[in-house]
C-alpha cells in the first residue's frame, strides 16, 4: 500500500511539473510573445537568440498586428541643439480601458533621420510603417519610409517631374495590398485647369523607380487630398455639385467613387477611419459635430449616425478632430487640437467623449506638441528581414 501511494504521488508530481518556457514549441512562444506590449517585446528580443529570431519572423509580425492595441505615433524633428538633439518617434499605446498612471507615458524611439533645415511630417502610416516627407516643394519633396520599431529607414527615389506645370496640386498616399503583401507609395497630381487626375506609383522592395500609370480619370471639381487607407484602398473626399467619396484600389491600381447619402448636411465634411470604419464628420454652423459611420464597408445603406457632440462642448477646440477608438462602454477617444493663448501655437490633446453624459473630457497625459499631424497606427515590425530593403534607394 505504501509503495502504491508513493507511485501515485510520484506520478502526480510528474504530471504537474512545470515545463521551462524554453521547451515550448516555437509557434506557442510566438503566440505568447505577440500578446506583450511593445516595451516588453523590446526586452524579450535581448533574452536569447531563439526569442530574437521568433520576433523577427513574418508570422510574429502578423500575430502582433492582429492583437496589439492601437497606438498614437508622434514624430519629433531634431535640430541638433540642446533642446532637441536628435529626431525621434514617440509612441503611445492605447488600452481599453485607458488606464495610464504617468503624465507622459509615451515610448521614445530614436532614429538617425536628419536633414538640415527640413521639417519632416508624417504623411501616412500602414501596419506600423511610417511615410515621412518634408513637402519642400510639390515637384521635389524628400520622401522617407521608416520602421520605428527596427530603427530602419530609406529614402525613396525622387518622383519624376510632373507633366503638369501649372494649376496643379500634388499629394502622396501609402497603402498595402493584402493579397500580394505589397506596400505602395502613390503620388496623385491633380490638374485644376483640366480637372484630371494623374498617378505615379512606387512599390517598396519591387520597383527601382516610380511607375507612371497616367491619367486615371475625370477628377471632381474639388479634390480634398487627405488620404485614408482602409480595405485595400486609399479614400478621400471629392465634390462636384454634391459630396462623394473617391477611392484608389492599391492592388488593381484603379480609381473609383461612390456617393454619400442625402441625409448628410450640405456644410463642409471631413472623412476619416475609426475602428476599421469609414466615418464622415458633418460640421454644422452651430458648432455641433455629427459623426456618420459606414458600419458595413461597401454597403451604402449602412451609414449610421453614431455620435453627436453639441456646439457648446466643441467651442473651445479648433483645427482637426480625429476620432481614434470607441471604447467598450461606448466612449469615443479622440485627438483634438486647440490654440494655446499663452504660447500661440497649436496643442494636441487626447480627449474622450461619453455619449451618455455628453461630457467631453481632456486627458493631460500628453505634452504640448507643434506636430501638424498625429497618426493612429497598429505598431509592428513589417520589415522582418533586411532583405526586404533590397531594390530600394537604401538607407541614409
C-alpha atoms as a printed R data frame, in Angstrom:
    type eleno elety resid chain resno       x      y       z
1   ATOM     1    CA   UNK     A     1   0.000  0.000   0.000
2   ATOM     2    CA   UNK     A     2   2.746  2.414   0.875
3   ATOM     3    CA   UNK     A     3   4.571  1.702  -2.399
4   ATOM     4    CA   UNK     A     4   1.425  2.242  -4.479
5   ATOM     5    CA   UNK     A     5   0.768  5.557  -2.719
6   ATOM     6    CA   UNK     A     6   4.323  6.635  -3.391
7   ATOM     7    CA   UNK     A     7   3.956  5.668  -7.056
8   ATOM     8    CA   UNK     A     8   0.700  7.610  -7.369
9   ATOM     9    CA   UNK     A     9   2.254 10.645  -5.672
10  ATOM    10    CA   UNK     A    10   5.317 10.483  -7.925
11  ATOM    11    CA   UNK     A    11   3.095 10.148 -10.989
12  ATOM    12    CA   UNK     A    12   1.022 13.145  -9.863
13  ATOM    13    CA   UNK     A    13   4.131 15.243  -9.282
14  ATOM    14    CA   UNK     A    14   5.475 14.315 -12.718
15  ATOM    15    CA   UNK     A    15   2.188 15.239 -14.417
16  ATOM    16    CA   UNK     A    16   2.039 18.657 -12.780
17  ATOM    17    CA   UNK     A    17   5.729 19.509 -13.110
18  ATOM    18    CA   UNK     A    18   6.340 22.936 -14.647
19  ATOM    19    CA   UNK     A    19   7.746 22.953 -18.168
20  ATOM    20    CA   UNK     A    20  10.501 25.537 -18.831
21  ATOM    21    CA   UNK     A    21   9.368 28.181 -21.302
22  ATOM    22    CA   UNK     A    22  12.427 27.414 -23.414
23  ATOM    23    CA   UNK     A    23  10.999 23.926 -24.043
24  ATOM    24    CA   UNK     A    24   7.754 25.210 -25.536
25  ATOM    25    CA   UNK     A    25   7.283 24.857 -29.315
26  ATOM    26    CA   UNK     A    26   8.152 27.949 -31.327
27  ATOM    27    CA   UNK     A    27   4.581 28.526 -32.512
28  ATOM    28    CA   UNK     A    28   3.371 28.701 -28.878
29  ATOM    29    CA   UNK     A    29   6.227 31.028 -27.936
30  ATOM    30    CA   UNK     A    30   5.350 33.205 -30.917
31  ATOM    31    CA   UNK     A    31   1.713 33.440 -29.771
32  ATOM    32    CA   UNK     A    32   2.727 34.324 -26.194
33  ATOM    33    CA   UNK     A    33   5.278 36.969 -27.178
34  ATOM    34    CA   UNK     A    34   2.932 38.584 -29.725
35  ATOM    35    CA   UNK     A    35   0.490 39.476 -26.925
36  ATOM    36    CA   UNK     A    36   3.040 41.518 -24.962
37  ATOM    37    CA   UNK     A    37   3.216 45.338 -25.046
38  ATOM    38    CA   UNK     A    38   5.919 46.968 -27.148
39  ATOM    39    CA   UNK     A    39   8.317 47.678 -24.285
40  ATOM    40    CA   UNK     A    40   8.201 44.048 -23.169
41  ATOM    41    CA   UNK     A    41   8.853 42.850 -26.718
42  ATOM    42    CA   UNK     A    42  11.989 45.001 -26.913
43  ATOM    43    CA   UNK     A    43  13.200 43.409 -23.684
44  ATOM    44    CA   UNK     A    44  12.381 39.889 -24.922
45  ATOM    45    CA   UNK     A    45  14.466 40.438 -28.064
46  ATOM    46    CA   UNK     A    46  17.530 40.599 -25.803
47  ATOM    47    CA   UNK     A    47  16.763 37.430 -23.796
48  ATOM    48    CA   UNK     A    48  18.195 34.886 -26.240
49  ATOM    49    CA   UNK     A    49  18.808 34.230 -29.933
50  ATOM    50    CA   UNK     A    50  15.741 31.976 -30.190
51  ATOM    51    CA   UNK     A    51  13.374 34.685 -28.990
52  ATOM    52    CA   UNK     A    52  15.038 37.292 -31.174
53  ATOM    53    CA   UNK     A    53  14.631 35.039 -34.217
54  ATOM    54    CA   UNK     A    54  10.959 34.400 -33.418
55  ATOM    55    CA   UNK     A    55  10.219 38.113 -33.017
56  ATOM    56    CA   UNK     A    56  11.823 38.876 -36.372
57  ATOM    57    CA   UNK     A    57   9.757 36.297 -38.286
58  ATOM    58    CA   UNK     A    58   6.873 37.469 -40.537
59  ATOM    59    CA   UNK     A    59   4.454 35.190 -38.644
60  ATOM    60    CA   UNK     A    60   5.177 37.078 -35.432
61  ATOM    61    CA   UNK     A    61   4.531 40.388 -37.177
62  ATOM    62    CA   UNK     A    62   1.102 39.269 -38.359
63  ATOM    63    CA   UNK     A    63   0.143 37.952 -34.920
64  ATOM    64    CA   UNK     A    64   1.344 41.082 -33.166
65  ATOM    65    CA   UNK     A    65  -0.511 43.382 -35.560
66  ATOM    66    CA   UNK     A    66  -3.734 41.424 -35.027
67  ATOM    67    CA   UNK     A    67  -3.572 41.516 -31.208
68  ATOM    68    CA   UNK     A    68  -1.714 44.714 -30.320
69  ATOM    69    CA   UNK     A    69  -3.637 47.794 -29.171
70  ATOM    70    CA   UNK     A    70  -3.812 50.865 -31.365
71  ATOM    71    CA   UNK     A    71  -1.021 53.381 -30.901
72  ATOM    72    CA   UNK     A    72  -0.514 57.090 -31.398
73  ATOM    73    CA   UNK     A    73   2.716 57.958 -33.205
74  ATOM    74    CA   UNK     A    74   4.420 61.370 -32.987
75  ATOM    75    CA   UNK     A    75   7.466 62.386 -34.984
76  ATOM    76    CA   UNK     A    76   9.748 64.948 -33.339
77  ATOM    77    CA   UNK     A    77  12.112 66.649 -35.739
78  ATOM    78    CA   UNK     A    78  15.571 67.115 -34.215
79  ATOM    79    CA   UNK     A    79  17.728 70.141 -34.882
80  ATOM    80    CA   UNK     A    80  20.906 69.027 -33.078
81  ATOM    81    CA   UNK     A    81  20.721 71.613 -30.326
82  ATOM    82    CA   UNK     A    82  20.490 71.282 -26.574
83  ATOM    83    CA   UNK     A    83  16.717 71.131 -26.607
84  ATOM    84    CA   UNK     A    84  16.165 68.543 -29.336
85  ATOM    85    CA   UNK     A    85  19.451 66.752 -30.059
86  ATOM    86    CA   UNK     A    86  18.044 64.167 -32.466
87  ATOM    87    CA   UNK     A    87  14.886 63.277 -34.338
88  ATOM    88    CA   UNK     A    88  12.801 60.525 -32.798
89  ATOM    89    CA   UNK     A    89   9.371 58.925 -32.664
90  ATOM    90    CA   UNK     A    90   7.147 58.837 -29.626
91  ATOM    91    CA   UNK     A    91   4.618 56.008 -29.412
92  ATOM    92    CA   UNK     A    92   1.672 55.879 -27.034
93  ATOM    93    CA   UNK     A    93  -0.155 52.549 -26.883
94  ATOM    94    CA   UNK     A    94  -3.891 52.874 -26.286
95  ATOM    95    CA   UNK     A    95  -5.540 50.354 -23.988
96  ATOM    96    CA   UNK     A    96  -9.192 49.571 -23.344
97  ATOM    97    CA   UNK     A    97  -9.959 50.796 -20.716
98  ATOM    98    CA   UNK     A    98  -7.367 53.557 -20.930
99  ATOM    99    CA   UNK     A    99  -5.503 53.309 -17.622
100 ATOM   100    CA   UNK     A   100  -2.222 55.207 -17.702
101 ATOM   101    CA   UNK     A   101  -0.763 56.475 -14.451
102 ATOM   102    CA   UNK     A   102   2.077 58.655 -15.674
103 ATOM   103    CA   UNK     A   103   1.552 62.097 -17.152
104 ATOM   104    CA   UNK     A   104   3.623 61.410 -20.280
105 ATOM   105    CA   UNK     A   105   3.628 57.637 -20.882
106 ATOM   106    CA   UNK     A   106   4.988 57.723 -24.432
107 ATOM   107    CA   UNK     A   107   7.783 55.403 -25.530
108 ATOM   108    CA   UNK     A   108  10.658 57.171 -27.258
109 ATOM   109    CA   UNK     A   109  12.287 55.521 -30.288
110 ATOM   110    CA   UNK     A   110  15.438 57.095 -31.672
111 ATOM   111    CA   UNK     A   111  16.121 57.468 -35.381
112 ATOM   112    CA   UNK     A   112  19.086 58.649 -37.430
113 ATOM   113    CA   UNK     A   113  16.905 60.626 -39.841
114 ATOM   114    CA   UNK     A   114  18.286 64.142 -40.100
115 ATOM   115    CA   UNK     A   115  18.183 66.690 -42.900
116 ATOM   116    CA   UNK     A   116  19.263 70.232 -42.005
117 ATOM   117    CA   UNK     A   117  16.581 72.882 -42.492
118 ATOM   118    CA   UNK     A   118  13.912 70.342 -43.432
119 ATOM   119    CA   UNK     A   119  10.865 69.903 -41.232
120 ATOM   120    CA   UNK     A   120   9.589 66.382 -41.848
121 ATOM   121    CA   UNK     A   121   5.990 65.451 -41.133
122 ATOM   122    CA   UNK     A   122   4.115 62.168 -41.003
123 ATOM   123    CA   UNK     A   123   2.252 61.739 -44.293
124 ATOM   124    CA   UNK     A   124   0.728 58.322 -43.648
125 ATOM   125    CA   UNK     A   125   1.245 55.005 -41.884
126 ATOM   126    CA   UNK     A   126   0.429 51.399 -42.680
127 ATOM   127    CA   UNK     A   127   0.976 48.374 -40.415
128 ATOM   128    CA   UNK     A   128   3.414 50.301 -38.275
129 ATOM   129    CA   UNK     A   129   5.491 51.574 -41.208
130 ATOM   130    CA   UNK     A   130   5.652 55.372 -41.477
131 ATOM   131    CA   UNK     A   131   5.871 57.613 -44.548
132 ATOM   132    CA   UNK     A   132   7.582 60.961 -43.879
133 ATOM   133    CA   UNK     A   133   8.004 63.957 -46.164
134 ATOM   134    CA   UNK     A   134   9.389 67.468 -45.902
135 ATOM   135    CA   UNK     A   135   6.971 68.860 -48.521
136 ATOM   136    CA   UNK     A   136   9.702 71.288 -49.547
137 ATOM   137    CA   UNK     A   137   8.003 71.622 -52.920
138 ATOM   138    CA   UNK     A   138   5.350 69.859 -54.917
139 ATOM   139    CA   UNK     A   139   7.855 68.710 -57.531
140 ATOM   140    CA   UNK     A   140  10.839 67.671 -55.441
141 ATOM   141    CA   UNK     A   141   9.915 66.500 -51.926
142 ATOM   142    CA   UNK     A   142  12.127 64.174 -49.879
143 ATOM   143    CA   UNK     A   143  10.147 61.009 -49.096
144 ATOM   144    CA   UNK     A   144  11.286 58.586 -46.370
145 ATOM   145    CA   UNK     A   145   9.770 55.231 -45.421
146 ATOM   146    CA   UNK     A   146  10.819 54.109 -41.959
147 ATOM   147    CA   UNK     A   147  10.180 51.405 -39.416
148 ATOM   148    CA   UNK     A   148  10.376 52.905 -35.909
149 ATOM   149    CA   UNK     A   149  10.499 49.539 -34.148
150 ATOM   150    CA   UNK     A   150  13.522 48.347 -36.111
151 ATOM   151    CA   UNK     A   151  15.141 51.794 -36.346
152 ATOM   152    CA   UNK     A   152  15.447 51.368 -40.128
153 ATOM   153    CA   UNK     A   153  14.612 53.735 -42.937
154 ATOM   154    CA   UNK     A   154  15.349 54.514 -46.564
155 ATOM   155    CA   UNK     A   155  14.869 57.433 -48.890
156 ATOM   156    CA   UNK     A   156  12.592 56.860 -51.863
157 ATOM   157    CA   UNK     A   157  13.873 57.770 -55.328
158 ATOM   158    CA   UNK     A   158  12.774 61.198 -56.442
159 ATOM   159    CA   UNK     A   159   9.460 61.069 -58.310
160 ATOM   160    CA   UNK     A   160   9.585 62.006 -61.995
161 ATOM   161    CA   UNK     A   161   8.799 65.561 -62.892
162 ATOM   162    CA   UNK     A   162   5.110 66.034 -63.458
163 ATOM   163    CA   UNK     A   163   3.918 66.838 -66.959
164 ATOM   164    CA   UNK     A   164   1.636 69.425 -65.404
165 ATOM   165    CA   UNK     A   165   3.491 72.689 -64.987
166 ATOM   166    CA   UNK     A   166   0.779 74.956 -63.595
167 ATOM   167    CA   UNK     A   167  -2.604 74.787 -61.881
168 ATOM   168    CA   UNK     A   168  -1.839 71.587 -60.041
169 ATOM   169    CA   UNK     A   169  -1.645 70.078 -56.601
170 ATOM   170    CA   UNK     A   170   0.467 67.061 -55.608
171 ATOM   171    CA   UNK     A   171  -0.264 64.706 -52.714
172 ATOM   172    CA   UNK     A   172   1.042 61.325 -51.565
173 ATOM   173    CA   UNK     A   173  -0.680 58.232 -50.167
174 ATOM   174    CA   UNK     A   174   0.601 54.995 -48.643
175 ATOM   175    CA   UNK     A   175  -1.156 51.621 -48.652
176 ATOM   176    CA   UNK     A   176  -0.895 47.846 -48.632
177 ATOM   177    CA   UNK     A   177  -2.303 45.089 -50.835
178 ATOM   178    CA   UNK     A   178  -3.215 42.120 -48.573
179 ATOM   179    CA   UNK     A   179  -3.329 39.581 -51.432
180 ATOM   180    CA   UNK     A   180   0.138 40.423 -52.801
181 ATOM   181    CA   UNK     A   181   1.622 41.682 -49.494
182 ATOM   182    CA   UNK     A   182   3.000 44.706 -51.341
183 ATOM   183    CA   UNK     A   183   3.330 48.220 -49.922
184 ATOM   184    CA   UNK     A   184   2.961 51.124 -52.329
185 ATOM   185    CA   UNK     A   185   3.532 54.858 -52.194
186 ATOM   186    CA   UNK     A   186   1.189 56.689 -54.572
187 ATOM   187    CA   UNK     A   187   1.593 60.216 -55.940
188 ATOM   188    CA   UNK     A   188  -1.515 61.955 -57.240
189 ATOM   189    CA   UNK     A   189  -1.244 65.077 -59.371
190 ATOM   190    CA   UNK     A   190  -4.496 66.976 -59.752
191 ATOM   191    CA   UNK     A   191  -4.954 69.500 -62.543
192 ATOM   192    CA   UNK     A   192  -7.240 72.365 -61.580
193 ATOM   193    CA   UNK     A   193  -7.492 73.572 -65.187
194 ATOM   194    CA   UNK     A   194  -8.444 70.290 -66.881
195 ATOM   195    CA   UNK     A   195  -9.935 68.565 -63.791
196 ATOM   196    CA   UNK     A   196  -7.861 65.459 -64.460
197 ATOM   197    CA   UNK     A   197  -6.051 63.143 -62.047
198 ATOM   198    CA   UNK     A   198  -2.608 61.654 -62.810
199 ATOM   199    CA   UNK     A   199  -0.903 58.912 -60.837
200 ATOM   200    CA   UNK     A   200   2.647 57.618 -60.164
201 ATOM   201    CA   UNK     A   201   3.362 54.530 -58.040
202 ATOM   202    CA   UNK     A   202   6.414 53.195 -56.204
203 ATOM   203    CA   UNK     A   203   6.188 49.590 -54.916
204 ATOM   204    CA   UNK     A   204   8.520 49.101 -51.947
205 ATOM   205    CA   UNK     A   205  11.090 46.353 -52.441
206 ATOM   206    CA   UNK     A   206   9.970 45.779 -56.047
207 ATOM   207    CA   UNK     A   207  10.342 48.927 -58.131
208 ATOM   208    CA   UNK     A   208  13.662 50.575 -58.907
209 ATOM   209    CA   UNK     A   209  11.908 53.792 -59.885
210 ATOM   210    CA   UNK     A   210   8.445 55.325 -59.955
211 ATOM   211    CA   UNK     A   211   5.915 53.951 -62.426
212 ATOM   212    CA   UNK     A   212   3.601 56.341 -64.206
213 ATOM   213    CA   UNK     A   213   0.117 54.952 -64.895
214 ATOM   214    CA   UNK     A   214  -1.031 58.196 -66.458
215 ATOM   215    CA   UNK     A   215  -4.454 59.765 -66.403
216 ATOM   216    CA   UNK     A   216  -6.783 57.730 -64.168
217 ATOM   217    CA   UNK     A   217  -9.964 59.558 -64.994
218 ATOM   218    CA   UNK     A   218 -12.076 62.638 -64.598
219 ATOM   219    CA   UNK     A   219 -11.435 64.313 -61.260
220 ATOM   220    CA   UNK     A   220 -14.203 66.083 -59.340
221 ATOM   221    CA   UNK     A   221 -14.396 69.840 -59.366
222 ATOM   222    CA   UNK     A   222 -12.891 69.934 -55.900
223 ATOM   223    CA   UNK     A   223 -10.485 67.327 -54.547
224 ATOM   224    CA   UNK     A   224  -9.582 67.144 -50.855
225 ATOM   225    CA   UNK     A   225  -6.277 65.324 -50.836
226 ATOM   226    CA   UNK     A   226  -6.297 63.854 -47.376
227 ATOM   227    CA   UNK     A   227  -5.991 60.094 -47.871
228 ATOM   228    CA   UNK     A   228  -7.287 57.388 -45.546
229 ATOM   229    CA   UNK     A   229  -6.330 53.758 -46.116
230 ATOM   230    CA   UNK     A   230  -8.931 51.054 -45.496
231 ATOM   231    CA   UNK     A   231  -9.846 47.717 -47.060
232 ATOM   232    CA   UNK     A   232  -7.004 47.801 -49.590
233 ATOM   233    CA   UNK     A   233  -7.799 51.267 -50.945
234 ATOM   234    CA   UNK     A   234  -6.989 54.937 -50.391
235 ATOM   235    CA   UNK     A   235 -10.047 57.132 -49.767
236 ATOM   236    CA   UNK     A   236 -10.631 60.877 -49.945
237 ATOM   237    CA   UNK     A   237 -13.497 63.330 -50.356
238 ATOM   238    CA   UNK     A   238 -14.494 64.949 -53.620
239 ATOM   239    CA   UNK     A   239 -17.098 67.478 -54.585
240 ATOM   240    CA   UNK     A   240 -18.846 68.001 -57.899
241 ATOM   241    CA   UNK     A   241 -22.237 69.535 -57.159
242 ATOM   242    CA   UNK     A   242 -22.528 67.095 -54.240
243 ATOM   243    CA   UNK     A   243 -20.120 65.343 -51.888
244 ATOM   244    CA   UNK     A   244 -18.892 61.823 -52.638
245 ATOM   245    CA   UNK     A   245 -16.017 59.510 -51.680
246 ATOM   246    CA   UNK     A   246 -13.228 58.753 -54.144
247 ATOM   247    CA   UNK     A   247 -11.016 55.698 -53.765
248 ATOM   248    CA   UNK     A   248  -7.936 54.171 -55.368
249 ATOM   249    CA   UNK     A   249  -7.541 50.369 -55.228
250 ATOM   250    CA   UNK     A   250  -3.912 49.648 -54.259
251 ATOM   251    CA   UNK     A   251  -3.782 46.159 -55.809
252 ATOM   252    CA   UNK     A   252  -5.703 46.816 -59.046
253 ATOM   253    CA   UNK     A   253  -4.346 50.383 -59.325
254 ATOM   254    CA   UNK     A   254  -7.765 51.615 -60.357
255 ATOM   255    CA   UNK     A   255  -9.786 54.683 -59.436
256 ATOM   256    CA   UNK     A   256 -13.454 54.713 -58.407
257 ATOM   257    CA   UNK     A   257 -16.040 56.631 -56.385
258 ATOM   258    CA   UNK     A   258 -19.374 56.241 -54.610
259 ATOM   259    CA   UNK     A   259 -21.953 58.815 -53.453
260 ATOM   260    CA   UNK     A   260 -22.812 59.899 -49.926
261 ATOM   261    CA   UNK     A   261 -26.366 59.738 -48.525
262 ATOM   262    CA   UNK     A   262 -28.554 62.786 -48.996
263 ATOM   263    CA   UNK     A   263 -29.116 62.836 -45.204
264 ATOM   264    CA   UNK     A   264 -25.697 64.414 -44.743
265 ATOM   265    CA   UNK     A   265 -25.568 68.149 -44.261
266 ATOM   266    CA   UNK     A   266 -24.510 70.492 -47.042
267 ATOM   267    CA   UNK     A   267 -21.755 72.082 -44.964
268 ATOM   268    CA   UNK     A   268 -18.079 71.179 -45.007
269 ATOM   269    CA   UNK     A   269 -17.488 67.458 -44.449
270 ATOM   270    CA   UNK     A   270 -14.475 65.571 -43.048
271 ATOM   271    CA   UNK     A   271 -13.514 61.975 -43.870
272 ATOM   272    CA   UNK     A   272 -11.604 59.534 -41.680
273 ATOM   273    CA   UNK     A   273 -11.253 55.974 -40.371
274 ATOM   274    CA   UNK     A   274 -12.085 54.772 -36.861
275 ATOM   275    CA   UNK     A   275 -12.168 51.125 -35.716
276 ATOM   276    CA   UNK     A   276 -11.918 49.956 -39.354
277 ATOM   277    CA   UNK     A   277 -14.979 52.037 -40.284
278 ATOM   278    CA   UNK     A   278 -15.132 54.930 -42.696
279 ATOM   279    CA   UNK     A   279 -16.656 57.946 -40.982
280 ATOM   280    CA   UNK     A   280 -17.887 61.363 -42.078
281 ATOM   281    CA   UNK     A   281 -17.866 64.323 -39.691
282 ATOM   282    CA   UNK     A   282 -20.574 66.794 -40.579
283 ATOM   283    CA   UNK     A   283 -19.766 70.209 -39.121
284 ATOM   284    CA   UNK     A   284 -22.820 72.431 -38.616
285 ATOM   285    CA   UNK     A   285 -22.846 76.248 -38.305
286 ATOM   286    CA   UNK     A   286 -23.978 75.818 -34.684
287 ATOM   287    CA   UNK     A   287 -20.641 74.131 -33.968
288 ATOM   288    CA   UNK     A   288 -22.108 70.659 -33.466
289 ATOM   289    CA   UNK     A   289 -20.139 67.643 -34.699
290 ATOM   290    CA   UNK     A   290 -22.098 64.778 -36.241
291 ATOM   291    CA   UNK     A   291 -20.222 61.537 -36.921
292 ATOM   292    CA   UNK     A   292 -21.685 59.182 -39.538
293 ATOM   293    CA   UNK     A   293 -20.150 55.685 -39.739
294 ATOM   294    CA   UNK     A   294 -20.320 53.152 -42.579
295 ATOM   295    CA   UNK     A   295 -20.851 50.005 -40.491
296 ATOM   296    CA   UNK     A   296 -20.529 47.603 -43.446
297 ATOM   297    CA   UNK     A   297 -17.889 48.669 -45.953
298 ATOM   298    CA   UNK     A   298 -19.347 48.868 -49.461
299 ATOM   299    CA   UNK     A   299 -22.957 48.861 -48.219
300 ATOM   300    CA   UNK     A   300 -24.116 52.415 -48.873
301 ATOM   301    CA   UNK     A   301 -27.231 51.822 -46.777
302 ATOM   302    CA   UNK     A   302 -25.185 51.049 -43.662
303 ATOM   303    CA   UNK     A   303 -24.308 54.676 -42.858
304 ATOM   304    CA   UNK     A   304 -25.331 55.303 -39.237
305 ATOM   305    CA   UNK     A   305 -25.332 58.472 -37.146
306 ATOM   306    CA   UNK     A   306 -23.080 57.185 -34.353
307 ATOM   307    CA   UNK     A   307 -22.120 60.260 -32.289
308 ATOM   308    CA   UNK     A   308 -23.405 63.821 -31.947
309 ATOM   309    CA   UNK     A   309 -21.381 66.360 -29.946
310 ATOM   310    CA   UNK     A   310 -23.257 69.610 -29.420
311 ATOM   311    CA   UNK     A   311 -21.854 73.055 -30.149
312 ATOM   312    CA   UNK     A   312 -21.268 74.364 -26.589
313 ATOM   313    CA   UNK     A   313 -18.949 71.435 -25.877
314 ATOM   314    CA   UNK     A   314 -16.880 71.913 -29.051
315 ATOM   315    CA   UNK     A   315 -16.350 75.680 -28.899
316 ATOM   316    CA   UNK     A   316 -13.018 75.563 -27.057
317 ATOM   317    CA   UNK     A   317 -11.476 73.347 -29.747
318 ATOM   318    CA   UNK     A   318 -10.461 74.186 -33.294
319 ATOM   319    CA   UNK     A   319  -8.492 72.566 -36.057
320 ATOM   320    CA   UNK     A   320  -8.607 68.851 -36.963
321 ATOM   321    CA   UNK     A   321 -10.786 66.479 -34.943
322 ATOM   322    CA   UNK     A   322  -9.645 62.871 -35.230
323 ATOM   323    CA   UNK     A   323 -11.713 60.036 -33.661
324 ATOM   324    CA   UNK     A   324  -9.319 57.250 -32.665
325 ATOM   325    CA   UNK     A   325 -11.183 54.435 -30.967
326 ATOM   326    CA   UNK     A   326 -14.537 53.532 -29.481
327 ATOM   327    CA   UNK     A   327 -14.135 52.036 -26.007
328 ATOM   328    CA   UNK     A   328 -16.159 49.110 -24.723
329 ATOM   329    CA   UNK     A   329 -18.512 51.392 -22.801
330 ATOM   330    CA   UNK     A   330 -19.259 53.466 -25.914
331 ATOM   331    CA   UNK     A   331 -16.884 56.310 -25.039
332 ATOM   332    CA   UNK     A   332 -15.202 57.861 -28.068
333 ATOM   333    CA   UNK     A   333 -11.461 58.519 -27.775
334 ATOM   334    CA   UNK     A   334 -10.379 61.486 -29.923
335 ATOM   335    CA   UNK     A   335  -7.352 63.562 -30.832
336 ATOM   336    CA   UNK     A   336  -8.177 67.267 -30.828
337 ATOM   337    CA   UNK     A   337  -6.188 70.414 -31.463
338 ATOM   338    CA   UNK     A   338  -6.570 73.813 -29.856
339 ATOM   339    CA   UNK     A   339  -4.613 77.045 -29.738
340 ATOM   340    CA   UNK     A   340  -2.715 77.838 -26.579
341 ATOM   341    CA   UNK     A   341  -3.262 81.584 -25.960
342 ATOM   342    CA   UNK     A   342  -0.055 81.906 -23.896
343 ATOM   343    CA   UNK     A   343   2.308 80.367 -26.446
344 ATOM   344    CA   UNK     A   344   0.229 80.975 -29.604
345 ATOM   345    CA   UNK     A   345   0.830 77.530 -31.092
346 ATOM   346    CA   UNK     A   346  -1.396 74.546 -31.661
347 ATOM   347    CA   UNK     A   347  -1.583 71.931 -28.933
348 ATOM   348    CA   UNK     A   348  -2.517 68.289 -29.394
349 ATOM   349    CA   UNK     A   349  -4.992 66.993 -26.832
350 ATOM   350    CA   UNK     A   350  -6.211 63.471 -26.190
351 ATOM   351    CA   UNK     A   351  -9.846 63.581 -25.144
352 ATOM   352    CA   UNK     A   352 -12.777 61.247 -24.536
353 ATOM   353    CA   UNK     A   353 -16.459 61.860 -25.152
354 ATOM   354    CA   UNK     A   354 -19.135 59.993 -23.214
355 ATOM   355    CA   UNK     A   355 -22.378 59.912 -25.251
356 ATOM   356    CA   UNK     A   356 -24.458 59.132 -22.133
357 ATOM   357    CA   UNK     A   357 -23.249 62.072 -20.028
358 ATOM   358    CA   UNK     A   358 -22.387 64.243 -23.074
359 ATOM   359    CA   UNK     A   359 -19.126 65.216 -21.422
360 ATOM   360    CA   UNK     A   360 -16.001 65.886 -23.492
361 ATOM   361    CA   UNK     A   361 -13.039 65.373 -21.163
362 ATOM   362    CA   UNK     A   362  -9.409 66.212 -21.891
363 ATOM   363    CA   UNK     A   363  -6.635 63.860 -20.853
364 ATOM   364    CA   UNK     A   364  -3.496 65.617 -19.634
365 ATOM   365    CA   UNK     A   365  -1.150 62.720 -20.361
366 ATOM   366    CA   UNK     A   366   0.381 64.242 -23.495
367 ATOM   367    CA   UNK     A   367   2.913 67.019 -23.716
368 ATOM   368    CA   UNK     A   368   2.055 70.023 -25.846
369 ATOM   369    CA   UNK     A   369   3.234 69.450 -29.402
370 ATOM   370    CA   UNK     A   370   3.623 71.537 -32.516
371 ATOM   371    CA   UNK     A   371   3.320 68.467 -34.718
372 ATOM   372    CA   UNK     A   372   0.895 69.184 -37.509
373 ATOM   373    CA   UNK     A   373  -0.282 65.588 -37.541
374 ATOM   374    CA   UNK     A   374  -0.554 62.618 -35.214
375 ATOM   375    CA   UNK     A   375  -1.053 59.182 -36.732
376 ATOM   376    CA   UNK     A   376  -3.122 56.341 -35.308
377 ATOM   377    CA   UNK     A   377  -1.487 53.012 -36.177
378 ATOM   378    CA   UNK     A   378  -1.009 49.423 -35.212
379 ATOM   379    CA   UNK     A   379   2.693 49.202 -34.488
380 ATOM   380    CA   UNK     A   380   4.511 46.243 -35.969
381 ATOM   381    CA   UNK     A   381   7.853 45.343 -37.490
382 ATOM   382    CA   UNK     A   382   6.771 44.995 -41.114
383 ATOM   383    CA   UNK     A   383  10.366 44.687 -42.350
384 ATOM   384    CA   UNK     A   384  11.183 41.453 -40.535
385 ATOM   385    CA   UNK     A   385  14.351 40.811 -42.511
386 ATOM   386    CA   UNK     A   386  16.844 43.198 -44.013
387 ATOM   387    CA   UNK     A   387  16.402 41.523 -47.422
388 ATOM   388    CA   UNK     A   388  13.116 43.424 -47.627
389 ATOM   389    CA   UNK     A   389  15.150 46.575 -48.182
390 ATOM   390    CA   UNK     A   390  16.559 45.274 -51.488
391 ATOM   391    CA   UNK     A   391  15.881 47.300 -54.644
392 ATOM   392    CA   UNK     A   392  15.175 50.393 -52.552
393 ATOM   393    CA   UNK     A   393  17.100 53.626 -52.595
394 ATOM   394    CA   UNK     A   394  18.973 52.498 -49.485
395 ATOM   395    CA   UNK     A   395  19.412 53.972 -46.017
396 ATOM   396    CA   UNK     A   396  20.771 57.443 -45.462
